[in-house]
Amino acid sequence: MDMSTVQRDLKIPTFDDVKEAQRRLAGVAHVTPVLTSKTANAMADASLFFKAENLQRAGAFKFRGAYNSVAALDPAARANGVVAFSSGNHAQALAYAARLHGISCVIIMPKDAPEMKVAATRGYGAEVVFYDRYTEDREVITRRIATERNATIIPPFDYADVIAGQGTAAAELIEEVGAIDYLVVPLGGGGLLAGSALSARALAPGCKVVGVEPEAGDDGRQSLQKGEIVTIPVPKSIADGALTTAIGRHNFPILKQDVDDILTVSDTQLIETMRFFAERLKIIVEPTGCLAAAAVMHGVLACKGKRVGMVLSGGNVDLKTFGALLDARRA
Ligand SMILES: *Cc1c(COP(=O)(O)O)cnc(C)c1O
């Protein structure tokens, strides 16, 4: 890592932090299966390995980073609880991780967050505090609540222990299948991609690391091209776990150093990939969870004859939405 490009106030994780996360997660996170499919291999003319994090606890890889972050806290600080702003998978993951540690968790969500997500987060025992996304600043509210309760803020991606935890999924994948030529993962704020890159560099030398984001929001690709973090307006895509407007500051130095390419896929390609997984592998993968597989199976990544590992990052989509997306494309 070129330290001159890294600001001093940042704690950038290394593969040692991923190994530490693996120890903390042992016996807690599921070692999710690596799925293969002859049909998928034939479509891509390559050997494909799908790490099924849609089957992870709380339905997404986010449990890894959230649990690792809570476990890494000093016990005295941890006892005061954790706070996050999120209406997505990080909210549920952190709520669950907090419950497993017997501590309190406050999640800040917009007033208009989907009722399902609110219910799921409360279901894991978290307290939900609402804010008005048009008149209030969620970061200010998050900091205020953290200060009032002396609690620790655990961000969804821009945080060393989150990155290290997310890296354990790729580590397991490589440990299970051996050498791979490509590791392809979804990209939102870059927690999964940065952690995966740390694991790939350490465990699979020569493996190319590729991130995939929605076509509508290619800030990651722009940032890598420009050599600095590029911020975009909130993108419109069905990949609701990857609608971030900028890569995190802890994530970008790792991406700059260790990521070979960033690709994009369309919503249509995501839906076709969701359908493939449901029909052929009998699994539900949410739109964001299909980003990497869509790039590989629709030829966006040229990987003929290669061994390709992918993370299916999550499975949290309600069946009504799932059905509507598939129906809309059937016509
Ligand atoms: C959060 C999330 C992502 C994106 O992860 P980042 O660490 O923000 O890049 C991808 N897929 C799913 C299912 C997610 O929940």
Short mmCIF file of C-alpha atoms and ligand atoms in Angstrom, two decimals:
data_model
loop_
_atom_site.label_atom_id
_atom_site.label_comp_id
_atom_site.label_asym_id
_atom_site.label_seq_id
_atom_site.Cartn_x
_atom_site.Cartn_y
_atom_site.Cartn_z
CA MET A 1 0.00 0.00 0.00
CA ASP A 2 1.32 3.43 -0.94
CA MET A 3 0.99 5.20 2.39
CA SER A 4 1.53 8.64 0.91
CA THR A 5 -1.95 8.48 -0.58
CA VAL A 6 -3.54 7.41 2.68
CA GLN A 7 -4.66 10.06 5.10
CA ARG A 8 -3.31 9.63 8.58
CA ASP A 9 -6.64 9.71 10.35
CA LEU A 10 -7.79 6.60 8.53
CA LYS A 11 -7.33 3.07 9.82
CA ILE A 12 -6.95 1.03 6.64
CA PRO A 13 -7.33 -2.71 7.29
CA THR A 14 -4.94 -5.39 6.03
CA PHE A 15 -5.32 -9.12 5.46
CA ASP A 16 -4.28 -9.69 9.10
CA ASP A 17 -7.50 -7.92 10.07
CA VAL A 18 -9.44 -10.28 7.80
CA LYS A 19 -7.82 -13.25 9.56
CA GLU A 20 -8.73 -11.75 12.94
CA ALA A 21 -12.31 -11.35 11.67
CA GLN A 22 -12.31 -15.01 10.60
CA ARG A 23 -11.46 -16.01 14.17
CA ARG A 24 -14.23 -13.82 15.59
CA LEU A 25 -16.80 -15.13 13.11
CA ALA A 26 -15.89 -18.82 13.51
CA GLY A 27 -18.94 -20.69 14.75
CA VAL A 28 -21.07 -17.53 14.49
CA ALA A 29 -21.42 -16.68 10.79
CA HIS A 30 -22.50 -19.46 8.46
CA VAL A 31 -19.82 -20.92 6.22
CA THR A 32 -22.10 -20.48 3.23
CA PRO A 33 -22.02 -23.04 0.41
CA VAL A 34 -20.19 -22.52 -2.86
CA LEU A 35 -22.64 -23.46 -5.61
CA THR A 36 -21.82 -24.60 -9.13
CA SER A 37 -24.00 -25.13 -12.20
CA LYS A 38 -23.17 -26.89 -15.46
CA THR A 39 -25.71 -24.68 -17.22
CA ALA A 40 -24.05 -21.51 -15.92
CA ASN A 41 -20.63 -22.84 -16.90
CA ALA A 42 -21.91 -23.55 -20.40
CA MET A 43 -23.44 -20.05 -20.67
CA ALA A 44 -20.18 -18.37 -19.69
CA ASP A 45 -17.87 -21.01 -21.18
CA ALA A 46 -15.97 -20.87 -17.88
CA SER A 47 -15.86 -22.59 -14.46
CA LEU A 48 -18.04 -20.56 -12.13
CA PHE A 49 -18.17 -20.68 -8.34
CA PHE A 50 -21.01 -18.87 -6.57
CA LYS A 51 -20.47 -18.03 -2.88
CA ALA A 52 -24.06 -18.04 -1.61
CA GLU A 53 -24.13 -15.19 0.92
CA ASN A 54 -27.86 -14.91 0.29
CA LEU A 55 -27.91 -17.84 2.74
CA GLN A 56 -25.88 -15.94 5.36
CA ARG A 57 -27.44 -15.04 8.73
CA ALA A 58 -29.82 -12.08 8.26
CA GLY A 59 -29.73 -12.82 4.52
CA ALA A 60 -26.57 -11.04 3.37
CA PHE A 61 -22.78 -10.86 3.80
CA LYS A 62 -23.33 -7.67 5.85
CA PHE A 63 -23.64 -9.84 8.97
CA ARG A 64 -19.90 -10.55 8.72
CA GLY A 65 -18.80 -6.93 8.90
CA ALA A 66 -21.41 -5.94 11.46
CA TYR A 67 -20.65 -8.81 13.82
CA ASN A 68 -16.89 -8.34 13.47
CA SER A 69 -17.23 -4.65 14.29
CA VAL A 70 -19.31 -5.25 17.41
CA ALA A 71 -17.00 -8.07 18.55
CA ALA A 72 -13.93 -5.84 18.04
CA LEU A 73 -15.19 -3.08 20.35
CA ASP A 74 -13.66 -2.65 23.75
CA PRO A 75 -16.11 -4.38 26.15
CA ALA A 76 -16.80 -1.18 28.12
CA ALA A 77 -17.64 0.75 24.95
CA ARG A 78 -19.63 -2.16 23.55
CA ALA A 79 -21.86 -2.26 26.63
CA ASN A 80 -23.18 1.20 25.67
CA GLY A 81 -24.56 -0.13 22.42
CA VAL A 82 -24.21 0.67 18.72
CA VAL A 83 -25.87 3.06 16.28
CA ALA A 84 -26.13 3.14 12.48
CA PHE A 85 -28.07 4.86 9.75
CA SER A 86 -29.31 2.38 7.16
CA SER A 87 -32.58 1.14 5.79
CA GLY A 88 -30.98 -1.84 4.11
CA ASN A 89 -29.12 -5.01 4.96
CA HIS A 90 -26.63 -3.30 7.27
CA ALA A 91 -29.50 -2.33 9.59
CA GLN A 92 -30.66 -5.90 9.99
CA ALA A 93 -27.13 -7.25 10.23
CA LEU A 94 -26.11 -4.79 12.94
CA ALA A 95 -29.34 -5.32 14.87
CA TYR A 96 -28.73 -9.07 14.83
CA ALA A 97 -25.05 -8.73 15.79
CA ALA A 98 -26.02 -6.46 18.70
CA ARG A 99 -28.64 -8.91 19.89
CA LEU A 100 -26.12 -11.77 19.82
CA HIS A 101 -23.86 -9.64 22.04
CA GLY A 102 -26.74 -8.68 24.34
CA ILE A 103 -26.32 -4.94 23.70
CA SER A 104 -28.66 -2.22 22.47
CA CYS A 105 -28.82 -1.05 18.87
CA VAL A 106 -30.40 2.09 17.41
CA ILE A 107 -31.02 2.31 13.67
CA ILE A 108 -31.74 5.68 12.06
CA MET A 109 -34.07 5.30 9.08
CA PRO A 110 -35.92 7.73 6.82
CA LYS A 111 -39.62 8.18 7.75
CA ASP A 112 -40.57 6.70 4.38
CA ALA A 113 -38.48 3.51 4.73
CA PRO A 114 -40.35 0.39 3.58
CA GLU A 115 -42.48 -1.04 6.41
CA MET A 116 -40.96 -4.49 5.77
CA LYS A 117 -37.45 -3.23 6.47
CA VAL A 118 -38.58 -1.42 9.61
CA ALA A 119 -40.32 -4.56 10.86
CA ALA A 120 -37.32 -6.78 10.05
CA THR A 121 -34.95 -4.46 11.91
CA ARG A 122 -37.26 -4.28 14.94
CA GLY A 123 -37.65 -8.04 14.70
CA TYR A 124 -33.94 -8.38 15.46
CA GLY A 125 -34.46 -6.26 18.55
CA ALA A 126 -33.23 -2.85 17.39
CA GLU A 127 -34.84 0.48 18.22
CA VAL A 128 -35.72 2.43 15.07
CA VAL A 129 -35.51 6.24 15.09
CA PHE A 130 -36.98 8.01 12.07
CA TYR A 131 -35.79 11.18 10.37
CA ASP A 132 -37.15 13.32 7.57
CA ARG A 133 -34.86 12.87 4.59
CA TYR A 134 -35.89 16.22 3.13
CA THR A 135 -35.38 18.42 6.19
CA GLU A 136 -32.95 16.57 8.45
CA ASP A 137 -29.35 15.37 8.10
CA ARG A 138 -29.06 11.71 9.02
CA GLU A 139 -25.40 12.02 9.94
CA VAL A 140 -26.14 14.80 12.41
CA ILE A 141 -28.94 12.75 13.97
CA THR A 142 -26.77 9.63 14.13
CA ARG A 143 -23.99 11.54 15.88
CA ARG A 144 -26.44 13.16 18.30
CA ILE A 145 -27.91 9.81 19.32
CA ALA A 146 -24.46 8.25 19.63
CA THR A 147 -23.34 11.11 21.89
CA GLU A 148 -26.49 11.03 24.03
CA ARG A 149 -26.11 7.31 24.65
CA ASN A 150 -22.34 7.10 24.58
CA ALA A 151 -22.84 4.48 21.87
CA THR A 152 -20.53 3.61 18.95
CA ILE A 153 -21.44 4.37 15.34
CA ILE A 154 -20.88 1.40 13.02
CA PRO A 155 -21.04 2.64 9.40
CA PRO A 156 -22.19 0.31 6.61
CA PHE A 157 -18.91 0.27 4.62
CA ASP A 158 -16.52 3.11 5.47
CA TYR A 159 -14.95 1.42 8.51
CA ALA A 160 -11.94 -0.88 8.97
CA ASP A 161 -13.61 -3.68 10.96
CA VAL A 162 -16.55 -3.77 8.54
CA ILE A 163 -14.17 -4.12 5.57
CA ALA A 164 -12.20 -6.86 7.34
CA GLY A 165 -15.38 -8.77 8.18
CA GLN A 166 -16.70 -8.54 4.62
CA GLY A 167 -13.37 -9.94 3.37
CA THR A 168 -14.00 -13.26 5.11
CA ALA A 169 -16.55 -14.36 2.49
CA ALA A 170 -13.95 -14.25 -0.32
CA ALA A 171 -11.38 -15.87 1.97
CA GLU A 172 -13.73 -18.83 2.53
CA LEU A 173 -14.49 -19.06 -1.17
CA ILE A 174 -10.81 -19.24 -2.14
CA GLU A 175 -9.98 -21.63 0.71
CA GLU A 176 -12.72 -23.94 -0.56
CA VAL A 177 -12.22 -23.91 -4.34
CA GLY A 178 -8.48 -23.16 -4.60
CA ALA A 179 -6.85 -21.00 -7.24
CA ILE A 180 -9.16 -18.76 -9.27
CA ASP A 181 -8.42 -16.41 -12.17
CA TYR A 182 -11.11 -13.85 -11.32
CA LEU A 183 -12.90 -12.78 -8.17
CA VAL A 184 -16.00 -10.75 -9.01
CA VAL A 185 -18.15 -9.02 -6.38
CA PRO A 186 -20.92 -6.39 -6.18
CA LEU A 187 -19.86 -2.82 -5.45
CA GLY A 188 -21.79 -0.22 -3.47
CA GLY A 189 -19.70 1.77 -1.00
CA GLY A 190 -16.85 -0.70 -1.32
CA GLY A 191 -16.86 -2.68 1.94
CA LEU A 192 -17.28 -6.01 0.19
CA LEU A 193 -14.92 -5.18 -2.67
CA ALA A 194 -12.13 -3.83 -0.43
CA GLY A 195 -12.33 -6.81 1.94
CA SER A 196 -12.48 -9.25 -0.97
CA ALA A 197 -9.44 -7.62 -2.57
CA LEU A 198 -7.43 -8.05 0.64
CA SER A 199 -8.30 -11.75 0.71
CA ALA A 200 -7.63 -12.31 -2.99
CA ARG A 201 -4.23 -10.63 -2.85
CA ALA A 202 -3.19 -12.78 0.10
CA LEU A 203 -4.74 -16.12 -0.86
CA ALA A 204 -4.93 -16.15 -4.66
CA PRO A 205 -1.89 -14.42 -6.14
CA GLY A 206 -2.48 -13.54 -9.77
CA CYS A 207 -6.26 -13.49 -9.35
CA LYS A 208 -7.87 -10.46 -10.94
CA VAL A 209 -10.31 -8.63 -8.66
CA VAL A 210 -13.33 -7.03 -10.31
CA GLY A 211 -16.18 -4.96 -8.84
CA VAL A 212 -19.60 -4.65 -10.49
CA GLU A 213 -21.98 -1.74 -9.96
CA PRO A 214 -25.32 -0.75 -11.50
CA GLU A 215 -25.05 1.01 -14.86
CA ALA A 216 -27.00 3.95 -13.44
CA GLY A 217 -24.45 4.57 -10.69
CA ASP A 218 -20.90 3.98 -11.90
CA ASP A 219 -19.18 6.27 -9.38
CA GLY A 220 -16.76 3.46 -8.52
CA ARG A 221 -15.56 3.13 -12.09
CA GLN A 222 -15.26 6.91 -12.42
CA SER A 223 -13.34 7.09 -9.16
CA LEU A 224 -10.82 4.44 -10.17
CA GLN A 225 -10.32 6.12 -13.55
CA LYS A 226 -9.85 9.53 -11.99
CA GLY A 227 -7.70 8.34 -9.11
CA GLU A 228 -9.91 10.10 -6.57
CA ILE A 229 -13.34 9.55 -5.03
CA VAL A 230 -16.07 10.83 -7.37
CA THR A 231 -19.51 11.66 -5.90
CA ILE A 232 -22.65 11.22 -8.02
CA PRO A 233 -26.36 11.96 -7.43
CA VAL A 234 -28.41 9.08 -5.93
CA PRO A 235 -28.65 6.59 -8.82
CA LYS A 236 -31.89 4.89 -9.91
CA SER A 237 -31.62 1.11 -10.12
CA ILE A 238 -33.33 -1.97 -8.73
CA ALA A 239 -29.97 -2.78 -7.06
CA ASP A 240 -31.04 -1.02 -3.87
CA GLY A 241 -28.01 -2.24 -1.90
CA ALA A 242 -25.64 -0.42 -4.26
CA LEU A 243 -27.22 3.03 -4.54
CA THR A 244 -24.33 4.74 -2.78
CA THR A 245 -23.19 8.10 -4.09
CA ALA A 246 -19.49 7.67 -3.28
CA ILE A 247 -16.91 5.03 -2.33
CA GLY A 248 -15.79 5.20 1.30
CA ARG A 249 -12.53 6.88 2.31
CA HIS A 250 -11.29 3.72 4.06
CA ASN A 251 -12.22 1.65 1.02
CA PHE A 252 -10.79 3.68 -1.82
CA PRO A 253 -7.05 3.26 -1.05
CA ILE A 254 -7.53 -0.54 -1.09
CA LEU A 255 -9.53 -0.44 -4.32
CA LYS A 256 -6.91 1.78 -5.94
CA GLN A 257 -4.17 -0.62 -4.97
CA ASP A 258 -5.77 -4.03 -5.44
CA VAL A 259 -8.76 -3.85 -7.80
CA ASP A 260 -8.17 -4.54 -11.48
CA ASP A 261 -11.42 -3.41 -13.02
CA ILE A 262 -14.92 -2.12 -12.32
CA LEU A 263 -17.78 -3.10 -14.63
CA THR A 264 -21.45 -2.19 -14.81
CA VAL A 265 -24.63 -4.12 -15.61
CA SER A 266 -28.18 -3.04 -16.46
CA ASP A 267 -31.32 -3.69 -14.43
CA THR A 268 -32.52 -5.99 -17.22
CA GLN A 269 -29.40 -8.12 -16.86
CA LEU A 270 -29.97 -8.24 -13.09
CA ILE A 271 -33.53 -9.50 -13.55
CA GLU A 272 -32.46 -12.19 -16.03
CA THR A 273 -29.85 -13.32 -13.52
CA MET A 274 -32.39 -13.40 -10.67
CA ARG A 275 -34.57 -15.59 -12.86
CA PHE A 276 -31.67 -17.91 -13.65
CA PHE A 277 -30.88 -18.44 -9.98
CA ALA A 278 -34.52 -19.09 -9.10
CA GLU A 279 -35.15 -21.49 -11.99
CA ARG A 280 -31.86 -23.36 -12.11
CA LEU A 281 -30.28 -23.17 -8.67
CA LYS A 282 -33.58 -22.84 -6.77
CA ILE A 283 -32.35 -19.85 -4.78
CA ILE A 284 -33.61 -16.31 -4.20
CA VAL A 285 -30.94 -13.69 -4.84
CA GLU A 286 -31.86 -10.02 -4.46
CA PRO A 287 -31.14 -7.64 -7.38
CA THR A 288 -27.96 -6.23 -5.80
CA GLY A 289 -26.82 -9.76 -5.05
CA CYS A 290 -26.87 -10.55 -8.79
CA LEU A 291 -24.45 -7.79 -9.87
CA ALA A 292 -21.32 -9.95 -10.11
CA ALA A 293 -23.04 -12.98 -11.62
CA ALA A 294 -24.84 -10.79 -14.18
CA ALA A 295 -21.54 -9.38 -15.43
CA VAL A 296 -20.08 -12.87 -15.81
CA MET A 297 -23.13 -14.60 -17.27
CA HIS A 298 -23.96 -11.82 -19.73
CA GLY A 299 -20.45 -11.58 -21.11
CA VAL A 300 -19.69 -8.14 -19.64
CA LEU A 301 -16.55 -9.71 -18.17
CA ALA A 302 -14.51 -11.63 -20.73
CA CYS A 303 -13.52 -14.78 -18.85
CA LYS A 304 -13.69 -17.63 -21.36
CA GLY A 305 -12.02 -20.78 -20.07
CA LYS A 306 -11.23 -19.19 -16.68
CA ARG A 307 -12.01 -20.14 -13.10
CA VAL A 308 -14.25 -17.40 -11.75
CA GLY A 309 -15.37 -16.89 -8.14
CA MET A 310 -18.35 -14.63 -7.42
CA VAL A 311 -20.17 -13.48 -4.30
CA LEU A 312 -23.98 -13.66 -4.41
CA SER A 313 -24.14 -10.94 -1.78
CA GLY A 314 -27.70 -11.15 -0.46
CA GLY A 315 -31.19 -12.58 -0.72
CA ASN A 316 -33.38 -9.98 0.96
CA VAL A 317 -36.15 -9.16 -1.49
CA ASP A 318 -39.80 -9.64 -0.67
CA LEU A 319 -41.52 -12.15 -2.91
CA LYS A 320 -44.04 -9.64 -4.21
CA THR A 321 -41.27 -7.42 -5.55
CA PHE A 322 -39.39 -10.47 -6.79
CA GLY A 323 -42.44 -11.68 -8.73
CA ALA A 324 -43.21 -8.22 -10.12
CA LEU A 325 -39.66 -7.79 -11.43
CA LEU A 326 -39.72 -11.18 -13.15
CA ASP A 327 -43.21 -10.59 -14.56
CA ALA A 328 -42.32 -7.21 -15.96
CA ARG A 329 -39.59 -8.83 -18.01
CA ARG A 330 -41.62 -11.82 -19.19
CA ALA A 331 -43.73 -9.82 -21.65
C1 LIG B 1 -24.51 -3.61 0.98
C2 LIG B 1 -24.68 -4.57 -0.11
C3 LIG B 1 -23.83 -4.56 -1.24
C4 LIG B 1 -22.76 -3.53 -1.45
O1 LIG B 1 -21.74 -3.64 -0.48
P1 LIG B 1 -20.73 -2.47 -0.19
O2 LIG B 1 -19.87 -2.98 0.90
O3 LIG B 1 -21.51 -1.25 0.19
O4 LIG B 1 -19.99 -2.23 -1.47
C5 LIG B 1 -24.02 -5.54 -2.20
N1 LIG B 1 -24.99 -6.48 -2.07
C6 LIG B 1 -25.81 -6.50 -1.02
C7 LIG B 1 -26.86 -7.55 -0.97
C8 LIG B 1 -25.69 -5.56 0.01
O5 LIG B 1 -26.52 -5.60 1.05
#
